[in-house]
Amino acid sequence: APGDRIITRDAGMVVLLGVRRKRVTCDAVQIKAGSLGHKRPSEDVVLPCGTKLLIRDWRANAIFGTKQALIAAQDLQDGEYVKILP
């Protein structure tokens, strides 16, 4: 809620100014619980395809040659644990 304090990766602790919601029609990606590491995510999630995820494991190294990277959810699809929904 606005006024809450949150911790961000780039600015540390900040005060949340507002929350916005926007309804969009787009393809979605389902990511099964535990498919990105132990309890990551803790339960199945559905995200818009273009949502950027921070990866900090072997995937970042294999795909980008770095320790961490931002990657679109759709680019992690494997057809079993991470898949595009019809």
Tab-separated table of C-alpha atoms in Angstrom:
chain	number	residue	atom	x	y	z
A	1	ALA	CA	0.000	0.000	0.000
A	2	PRO	CA	1.204	3.549	-0.582
A	3	GLY	CA	3.434	4.664	2.276
A	4	ASP	CA	4.820	1.177	2.909
A	5	ARG	CA	8.583	0.801	2.994
A	6	ILE	CA	10.050	-1.693	0.556
A	7	ILE	CA	13.591	-2.798	-0.259
A	8	THR	CA	14.680	-2.438	-3.880
A	9	ARG	CA	17.735	-3.902	-5.550
A	10	ASP	CA	18.968	-0.584	-6.887
A	11	ALA	CA	18.016	2.011	-4.231
A	12	GLY	CA	17.757	0.067	-0.970
A	13	MET	CA	14.832	0.985	1.290
A	14	VAL	CA	12.296	3.359	-0.272
A	15	VAL	CA	8.745	4.498	0.444
A	16	LEU	CA	6.165	3.115	-1.979
A	17	LEU	CA	4.446	6.074	-3.631
A	18	GLY	CA	1.584	4.190	-5.234
A	19	VAL	CA	0.284	0.981	-6.714
A	20	ARG	CA	-1.031	0.810	-10.264
A	21	ARG	CA	-2.967	-1.892	-11.986
A	22	LYS	CA	-3.388	-2.203	-15.700
A	23	ARG	CA	-5.417	-4.810	-17.531
A	24	VAL	CA	-3.685	-6.024	-20.667
A	25	THR	CA	-4.367	-8.772	-23.144
A	26	CYS	CA	-1.241	-10.734	-23.940
A	27	ASP	CA	0.288	-14.174	-23.973
A	28	ALA	CA	1.140	-15.535	-20.566
A	29	VAL	CA	3.814	-17.825	-19.174
A	30	GLN	CA	3.149	-20.344	-16.417
A	31	ILE	CA	6.096	-21.023	-14.124
A	32	LYS	CA	5.678	-24.104	-11.949
A	33	ALA	CA	6.589	-24.009	-8.264
A	34	GLY	CA	10.239	-24.875	-7.664
A	35	SER	CA	11.217	-24.724	-11.334
A	36	LEU	CA	13.677	-21.844	-10.800
A	37	GLY	CA	15.304	-23.280	-7.691
A	38	HIS	CA	14.319	-24.574	-4.267
A	39	LYS	CA	10.937	-22.955	-3.503
A	40	ARG	CA	11.431	-20.492	-6.374
A	41	PRO	CA	8.697	-19.698	-6.966
A	42	SER	CA	6.989	-21.085	-3.864
A	43	GLU	CA	3.812	-21.742	-5.859
A	44	ASP	CA	2.801	-21.792	-9.524
A	45	VAL	CA	2.664	-18.295	-11.058
A	46	VAL	CA	1.339	-16.874	-14.321
A	47	LEU	CA	3.091	-13.805	-15.747
A	48	PRO	CA	2.894	-11.785	-18.962
A	49	CYS	CA	5.453	-13.108	-21.468
A	50	GLY	CA	7.602	-9.992	-21.418
A	51	THR	CA	7.948	-9.796	-17.631
A	52	LYS	CA	11.631	-9.484	-16.770
A	53	LEU	CA	12.932	-11.907	-14.151
A	54	LEU	CA	16.237	-11.623	-12.319
A	55	ILE	CA	18.101	-14.906	-12.566
A	56	ARG	CA	21.172	-15.528	-10.417
A	57	ASP	CA	22.124	-19.127	-11.056
A	58	TRP	CA	23.540	-21.426	-13.719
A	59	ARG	CA	20.939	-20.140	-16.212
A	60	ALA	CA	22.465	-16.639	-16.190
A	61	ASN	CA	25.892	-18.106	-16.814
A	62	ALA	CA	24.677	-20.515	-19.509
A	63	ILE	CA	22.633	-17.920	-21.407
A	64	PHE	CA	24.580	-14.686	-20.838
A	65	GLY	CA	27.945	-15.717	-19.388
A	66	THR	CA	27.303	-13.622	-16.261
A	67	LYS	CA	26.444	-14.277	-12.605
A	68	GLN	CA	23.044	-12.582	-12.909
A	69	ALA	CA	20.811	-11.254	-15.668
A	70	LEU	CA	17.341	-9.978	-16.457
A	71	ILE	CA	15.470	-12.246	-18.842
A	72	ALA	CA	11.936	-12.213	-20.249
A	73	ALA	CA	9.784	-14.955	-18.734
A	74	GLN	CA	9.022	-16.328	-22.208
A	75	ASP	CA	12.728	-16.915	-22.855
A	76	LEU	CA	12.872	-19.448	-19.996
A	77	GLN	CA	10.219	-21.709	-21.486
A	78	ASP	CA	11.034	-25.390	-21.617
A	79	GLY	CA	7.547	-26.710	-22.398
A	80	GLU	CA	7.248	-28.606	-19.119
A	81	TYR	CA	7.999	-26.429	-16.086
A	82	VAL	CA	7.917	-23.040	-17.808
A	83	LYS	CA	5.441	-22.839	-20.664
A	84	ILE	CA	3.454	-20.408	-22.766
A	85	LEU	CA	-0.250	-20.720	-22.012
A	86	PRO	CA	-2.708	-21.017	-24.913
